[in-house]
């Protein structure tokens, strides 16, 4: 019995029983509508940032910039991902695909 009490106290003191901090990702109001409005070869990344806020992730794949947002939870997480060219125009889009579908970004505006 003493061991069990000591073990629980140890877990509490080491932080194993604490709640994780907020990671800052929250559903974006009208995020799904914004995602559905993306037009290849026309929509600009600046416009998406203005409408959706800071992205969840942003990085480079080869020479292309990839930007993603967590747009909604309904009840599954819905992601919007875009690939942009050097001028900031969306050249490929990933929206609400099942997780088993692999996205291979490609410049679809060439």
Short mmCIF file of N, CA and C in Angstrom, two decimals:
data_model
loop_
_atom_site.label_atom_id
_atom_site.label_comp_id
_atom_site.label_asym_id
_atom_site.label_seq_id
_atom_site.Cartn_x
_atom_site.Cartn_y
_atom_site.Cartn_z
N UNK A 1 0.82 -1.19 0.00
CA UNK A 1 0.00 0.00 0.00
C UNK A 1 0.87 1.26 0.00
N UNK A 2 1.90 1.24 0.84
CA UNK A 2 2.79 2.40 0.88
C UNK A 2 3.44 2.65 -0.47
N UNK A 3 3.82 1.56 -1.17
CA UNK A 3 4.43 1.68 -2.48
C UNK A 3 3.49 2.37 -3.46
N UNK A 4 2.21 1.99 -3.46
CA UNK A 4 1.23 2.58 -4.37
C UNK A 4 1.08 4.07 -4.12
N UNK A 5 1.00 4.45 -2.86
CA UNK A 5 0.86 5.88 -2.52
C UNK A 5 2.12 6.63 -2.94
N UNK A 6 3.27 6.03 -2.68
CA UNK A 6 4.53 6.67 -3.07
C UNK A 6 4.63 6.81 -4.58
N UNK A 7 4.21 5.79 -5.31
CA UNK A 7 4.26 5.82 -6.77
C UNK A 7 3.37 6.91 -7.33
N UNK A 8 2.14 7.03 -6.82
CA UNK A 8 1.22 8.08 -7.27
C UNK A 8 1.80 9.45 -6.96
N UNK A 9 2.37 9.62 -5.78
CA UNK A 9 2.99 10.90 -5.41
C UNK A 9 4.14 11.21 -6.36
N UNK A 10 4.93 10.20 -6.69
CA UNK A 10 6.04 10.39 -7.62
C UNK A 10 5.54 10.88 -8.98
N UNK A 11 4.48 10.23 -9.50
CA UNK A 11 3.92 10.63 -10.79
C UNK A 11 3.44 12.07 -10.76
N UNK A 12 2.77 12.44 -9.69
CA UNK A 12 2.26 13.81 -9.58
C UNK A 12 3.40 14.82 -9.53
N UNK A 13 4.43 14.51 -8.80
CA UNK A 13 5.55 15.43 -8.64
C UNK A 13 6.41 15.54 -9.90
N UNK A 14 6.46 14.49 -10.70
CA UNK A 14 7.29 14.53 -11.91
C UNK A 14 6.57 15.09 -13.12
N UNK A 15 5.28 15.38 -12.99
CA UNK A 15 4.57 15.99 -14.09
C UNK A 15 3.85 15.02 -14.99
N UNK A 16 3.87 13.73 -14.68
CA UNK A 16 3.20 12.75 -15.52
C UNK A 16 1.69 12.90 -15.49
N UNK A 17 1.18 13.54 -14.48
CA UNK A 17 -0.27 13.69 -14.36
C UNK A 17 -0.74 15.08 -14.77
N UNK A 18 0.14 15.88 -15.39
CA UNK A 18 -0.25 17.23 -15.78
C UNK A 18 -0.89 17.22 -17.16
N UNK A 19 -1.69 18.21 -17.43
CA UNK A 19 -2.32 18.36 -18.74
C UNK A 19 -1.36 19.02 -19.71
N UNK A 20 -1.38 18.63 -20.98
CA UNK A 20 -0.50 19.28 -21.96
C UNK A 20 -0.91 20.73 -22.16
N UNK A 21 0.08 21.55 -22.52
CA UNK A 21 -0.20 22.95 -22.80
C UNK A 21 -0.96 23.09 -24.11
N UNK A 22 -1.68 24.19 -24.25
CA UNK A 22 -2.39 24.49 -25.49
C UNK A 22 -1.37 24.70 -26.60
N UNK A 23 -1.53 23.98 -27.72
CA UNK A 23 -0.57 24.10 -28.82
C UNK A 23 -0.89 25.26 -29.76
N UNK A 24 -1.96 26.00 -29.49
CA UNK A 24 -2.29 27.16 -30.29
C UNK A 24 -3.12 26.88 -31.52
N UNK A 25 -3.40 25.61 -31.83
CA UNK A 25 -4.20 25.28 -32.99
C UNK A 25 -5.67 25.21 -32.59
N UNK A 26 -6.47 26.00 -33.25
CA UNK A 26 -7.90 26.05 -32.98
C UNK A 26 -8.64 26.09 -34.32
N UNK A 27 -9.88 25.60 -34.35
CA UNK A 27 -10.63 25.70 -35.60
C UNK A 27 -10.70 27.17 -36.06
N UNK A 28 -10.66 27.35 -37.36
CA UNK A 28 -10.69 28.69 -37.94
C UNK A 28 -12.11 28.98 -38.42
N UNK A 29 -12.74 30.03 -37.89
CA UNK A 29 -14.09 30.36 -38.36
C UNK A 29 -14.09 30.53 -39.87
N UNK A 30 -15.06 29.93 -40.54
CA UNK A 30 -15.18 29.96 -42.00
C UNK A 30 -13.97 29.35 -42.72
N UNK A 31 -13.17 28.59 -41.99
CA UNK A 31 -11.98 27.99 -42.58
C UNK A 31 -12.30 27.04 -43.72
N UNK A 32 -13.36 26.25 -43.55
CA UNK A 32 -13.74 25.31 -44.62
C UNK A 32 -14.15 26.06 -45.88
N UNK A 33 -14.88 27.16 -45.71
CA UNK A 33 -15.30 27.95 -46.88
C UNK A 33 -14.08 28.56 -47.57
N UNK A 34 -13.11 29.02 -46.80
CA UNK A 34 -11.89 29.57 -47.39
C UNK A 34 -11.15 28.48 -48.16
N UNK A 35 -11.03 27.30 -47.55
CA UNK A 35 -10.33 26.19 -48.20
C UNK A 35 -11.01 25.82 -49.52
N UNK A 36 -12.31 25.79 -49.52
CA UNK A 36 -13.05 25.42 -50.73
C UNK A 36 -12.98 26.50 -51.81
N UNK A 37 -12.63 27.71 -51.41
CA UNK A 37 -12.56 28.80 -52.39
C UNK A 37 -11.20 28.92 -53.08
N UNK A 38 -10.22 28.12 -52.66
CA UNK A 38 -8.89 28.20 -53.26
C UNK A 38 -8.95 27.82 -54.74
N UNK A 39 -8.41 28.68 -55.60
CA UNK A 39 -8.35 28.42 -57.03
C UNK A 39 -6.90 28.27 -57.45
N UNK A 40 -6.60 27.11 -58.03
CA UNK A 40 -5.24 26.90 -58.53
C UNK A 40 -4.87 27.97 -59.54
N UNK A 41 -3.64 28.40 -59.48
CA UNK A 41 -3.06 29.36 -60.41
C UNK A 41 -3.62 30.78 -60.25
N UNK A 42 -4.49 31.00 -59.26
CA UNK A 42 -5.07 32.33 -59.04
C UNK A 42 -4.90 32.80 -57.60
N UNK A 43 -5.24 31.94 -56.64
CA UNK A 43 -5.18 32.33 -55.23
C UNK A 43 -3.74 32.55 -54.81
N UNK A 44 -3.52 33.61 -54.02
CA UNK A 44 -2.17 33.95 -53.55
C UNK A 44 -2.05 33.60 -52.08
N UNK A 45 -0.84 33.25 -51.67
CA UNK A 45 -0.60 32.87 -50.28
C UNK A 45 -0.89 34.03 -49.33
N UNK A 46 -0.63 35.25 -49.75
CA UNK A 46 -0.91 36.41 -48.89
C UNK A 46 -2.40 36.50 -48.58
N UNK A 47 -3.24 36.19 -49.56
CA UNK A 47 -4.69 36.21 -49.36
C UNK A 47 -5.10 35.14 -48.34
N UNK A 48 -4.52 33.94 -48.45
CA UNK A 48 -4.84 32.88 -47.50
C UNK A 48 -4.39 33.24 -46.08
N UNK A 49 -3.21 33.83 -45.95
CA UNK A 49 -2.74 34.26 -44.63
C UNK A 49 -3.66 35.32 -44.04
N UNK A 50 -4.13 36.23 -44.88
CA UNK A 50 -5.03 37.28 -44.40
C UNK A 50 -6.36 36.69 -43.92
N UNK A 51 -6.84 35.66 -44.60
CA UNK A 51 -8.14 35.07 -44.26
C UNK A 51 -8.07 34.00 -43.18
N UNK A 52 -6.93 33.28 -43.10
CA UNK A 52 -6.82 32.16 -42.17
C UNK A 52 -5.89 32.40 -40.98
N UNK A 53 -5.08 33.44 -41.07
CA UNK A 53 -4.11 33.69 -39.99
C UNK A 53 -2.82 32.93 -40.24
N UNK A 54 -1.99 32.88 -39.22
CA UNK A 54 -0.71 32.20 -39.35
C UNK A 54 -0.92 30.70 -39.57
N UNK A 55 -0.14 30.10 -40.43
CA UNK A 55 -0.29 28.66 -40.71
C UNK A 55 0.15 27.80 -39.53
N UNK A 56 -0.34 26.56 -39.52
CA UNK A 56 0.09 25.59 -38.53
C UNK A 56 1.52 25.15 -38.80
N UNK A 57 1.83 24.96 -40.08
CA UNK A 57 3.16 24.55 -40.50
C UNK A 57 3.52 25.27 -41.79
N UNK A 58 4.83 25.47 -41.97
CA UNK A 58 5.31 26.08 -43.20
C UNK A 58 6.73 25.58 -43.44
N UNK A 59 7.00 25.14 -44.65
CA UNK A 59 8.33 24.62 -44.93
C UNK A 59 8.61 24.57 -46.41
N UNK A 60 9.73 23.96 -46.76
CA UNK A 60 10.16 23.89 -48.14
C UNK A 60 10.33 22.43 -48.52
N UNK A 61 9.79 22.06 -49.66
CA UNK A 61 9.96 20.73 -50.24
C UNK A 61 10.61 20.92 -51.60
N UNK A 62 11.85 20.54 -51.72
CA UNK A 62 12.60 20.86 -52.94
C UNK A 62 12.78 22.36 -53.02
N UNK A 63 12.22 22.97 -54.06
CA UNK A 63 12.25 24.44 -54.19
C UNK A 63 10.90 25.06 -53.88
N UNK A 64 9.90 24.22 -53.58
CA UNK A 64 8.54 24.72 -53.40
C UNK A 64 8.22 24.97 -51.92
N UNK A 65 7.47 26.01 -51.67
CA UNK A 65 7.02 26.30 -50.31
C UNK A 65 5.70 25.60 -50.08
N UNK A 66 5.61 24.86 -48.96
CA UNK A 66 4.39 24.16 -48.55
C UNK A 66 3.89 24.82 -47.27
N UNK A 67 2.62 25.18 -47.26
CA UNK A 67 2.01 25.83 -46.10
C UNK A 67 0.73 25.09 -45.76
N UNK A 68 0.52 24.82 -44.46
CA UNK A 68 -0.68 24.10 -44.03
C UNK A 68 -1.35 24.79 -42.85
N UNK A 69 -2.66 24.62 -42.80
CA UNK A 69 -3.47 25.11 -41.69
C UNK A 69 -4.36 23.97 -41.20
N UNK A 70 -4.57 23.89 -39.89
CA UNK A 70 -5.63 23.04 -39.36
C UNK A 70 -6.87 23.92 -39.41
N UNK A 71 -7.79 23.57 -40.28
CA UNK A 71 -8.94 24.44 -40.55
C UNK A 71 -10.13 24.12 -39.66
N UNK A 72 -10.35 22.82 -39.39
CA UNK A 72 -11.54 22.44 -38.61
C UNK A 72 -11.36 21.05 -38.01
N UNK A 73 -12.19 20.78 -37.03
CA UNK A 73 -12.34 19.44 -36.48
C UNK A 73 -13.82 19.13 -36.61
N UNK A 74 -14.17 18.09 -37.37
CA UNK A 74 -15.59 17.89 -37.69
C UNK A 74 -15.97 16.42 -37.85
N UNK A 75 -15.84 15.48 -37.00
CA UNK A 75 -15.05 15.46 -35.78
C UNK A 75 -13.58 15.19 -36.06
N UNK A 76 -13.22 14.83 -37.30
CA UNK A 76 -11.82 14.60 -37.65
C UNK A 76 -11.14 15.91 -38.03
N UNK A 77 -9.84 15.92 -37.91
CA UNK A 77 -9.08 17.11 -38.26
C UNK A 77 -9.10 17.31 -39.77
N UNK A 78 -9.38 18.53 -40.19
CA UNK A 78 -9.39 18.88 -41.62
C UNK A 78 -8.23 19.84 -41.89
N UNK A 79 -7.37 19.43 -42.79
CA UNK A 79 -6.20 20.22 -43.14
C UNK A 79 -6.37 20.87 -44.50
N UNK A 80 -5.84 22.09 -44.61
CA UNK A 80 -5.67 22.74 -45.90
C UNK A 80 -4.17 22.87 -46.09
N UNK A 81 -3.68 22.32 -47.18
CA UNK A 81 -2.27 22.46 -47.53
C UNK A 81 -2.16 23.04 -48.92
N UNK A 82 -1.23 23.95 -49.11
CA UNK A 82 -1.02 24.52 -50.43
C UNK A 82 0.48 24.53 -50.75
N UNK A 83 0.76 24.37 -52.02
CA UNK A 83 2.11 24.55 -52.53
C UNK A 83 2.08 25.83 -53.35
N UNK A 84 3.06 26.69 -53.14
CA UNK A 84 3.10 27.95 -53.88
C UNK A 84 4.38 28.04 -54.69
N UNK A 85 4.30 28.80 -55.78
CA UNK A 85 5.49 29.01 -56.61
C UNK A 85 6.26 30.22 -56.07
N UNK A 86 7.31 30.61 -56.77
CA UNK A 86 8.16 31.71 -56.32
C UNK A 86 7.42 33.03 -56.18
N UNK A 87 6.35 33.22 -56.95
CA UNK A 87 5.60 34.48 -56.87
C UNK A 87 4.48 34.43 -55.82
N UNK A 88 4.34 33.30 -55.10
CA UNK A 88 3.34 33.21 -54.04
C UNK A 88 1.96 32.77 -54.50
N UNK A 89 1.86 32.24 -55.70
CA UNK A 89 0.59 31.77 -56.24
C UNK A 89 0.43 30.28 -55.92
N UNK A 90 -0.78 29.89 -55.51
CA UNK A 90 -1.06 28.49 -55.19
C UNK A 90 -1.03 27.66 -56.48
N UNK A 91 -0.16 26.64 -56.48
CA UNK A 91 -0.04 25.78 -57.67
C UNK A 91 -0.48 24.34 -57.39
N UNK A 92 -0.76 24.02 -56.14
CA UNK A 92 -1.35 22.73 -55.78
C UNK A 92 -2.04 22.90 -54.42
N UNK A 93 -3.07 22.08 -54.20
CA UNK A 93 -3.85 22.21 -52.97
C UNK A 93 -4.21 20.83 -52.44
N UNK A 94 -4.24 20.72 -51.12
CA UNK A 94 -4.65 19.53 -50.39
C UNK A 94 -5.75 19.99 -49.45
N UNK A 95 -6.94 19.43 -49.59
CA UNK A 95 -8.05 19.85 -48.72
C UNK A 95 -8.86 18.64 -48.29
N UNK A 96 -8.91 18.39 -47.01
CA UNK A 96 -9.79 17.42 -46.38
C UNK A 96 -9.72 16.02 -46.99
N UNK A 97 -8.52 15.57 -47.31
CA UNK A 97 -8.36 14.21 -47.82
C UNK A 97 -8.23 13.23 -46.65
N UNK A 98 -8.67 11.98 -46.82
CA UNK A 98 -8.44 10.98 -45.78
C UNK A 98 -6.94 10.80 -45.54
N UNK A 99 -6.56 10.49 -44.34
CA UNK A 99 -5.14 10.39 -43.99
C UNK A 99 -4.41 9.30 -44.77
N UNK A 100 -5.14 8.30 -45.26
CA UNK A 100 -4.47 7.24 -46.02
C UNK A 100 -4.13 7.66 -47.45
N UNK A 101 -4.59 8.81 -47.89
CA UNK A 101 -4.26 9.31 -49.22
C UNK A 101 -3.00 10.18 -49.10
N UNK A 102 -1.97 9.80 -49.82
CA UNK A 102 -0.71 10.53 -49.78
C UNK A 102 -0.77 11.70 -50.75
N UNK A 103 -0.36 12.88 -50.28
CA UNK A 103 -0.31 14.06 -51.14
C UNK A 103 1.11 14.20 -51.67
N UNK A 104 1.25 14.22 -52.97
CA UNK A 104 2.53 14.46 -53.62
C UNK A 104 2.42 15.79 -54.36
N UNK A 105 2.78 16.90 -53.69
CA UNK A 105 2.61 18.22 -54.31
C UNK A 105 3.28 18.32 -55.68
N UNK A 106 2.53 18.88 -56.61
CA UNK A 106 2.99 19.04 -57.99
C UNK A 106 2.55 20.40 -58.49
N UNK A 107 3.38 21.06 -59.24
CA UNK A 107 2.99 22.34 -59.83
C UNK A 107 1.98 22.06 -60.94
N UNK A 108 0.71 22.31 -60.68
CA UNK A 108 -0.37 22.03 -61.64
C UNK A 108 -0.66 23.22 -62.55
N UNK A 109 0.17 24.24 -62.47
CA UNK A 109 -0.04 25.44 -63.30
C UNK A 109 0.97 25.54 -64.44
N UNK A 110 1.78 24.55 -64.60
CA UNK A 110 2.77 24.58 -65.70
C UNK A 110 2.12 24.20 -66.99
#
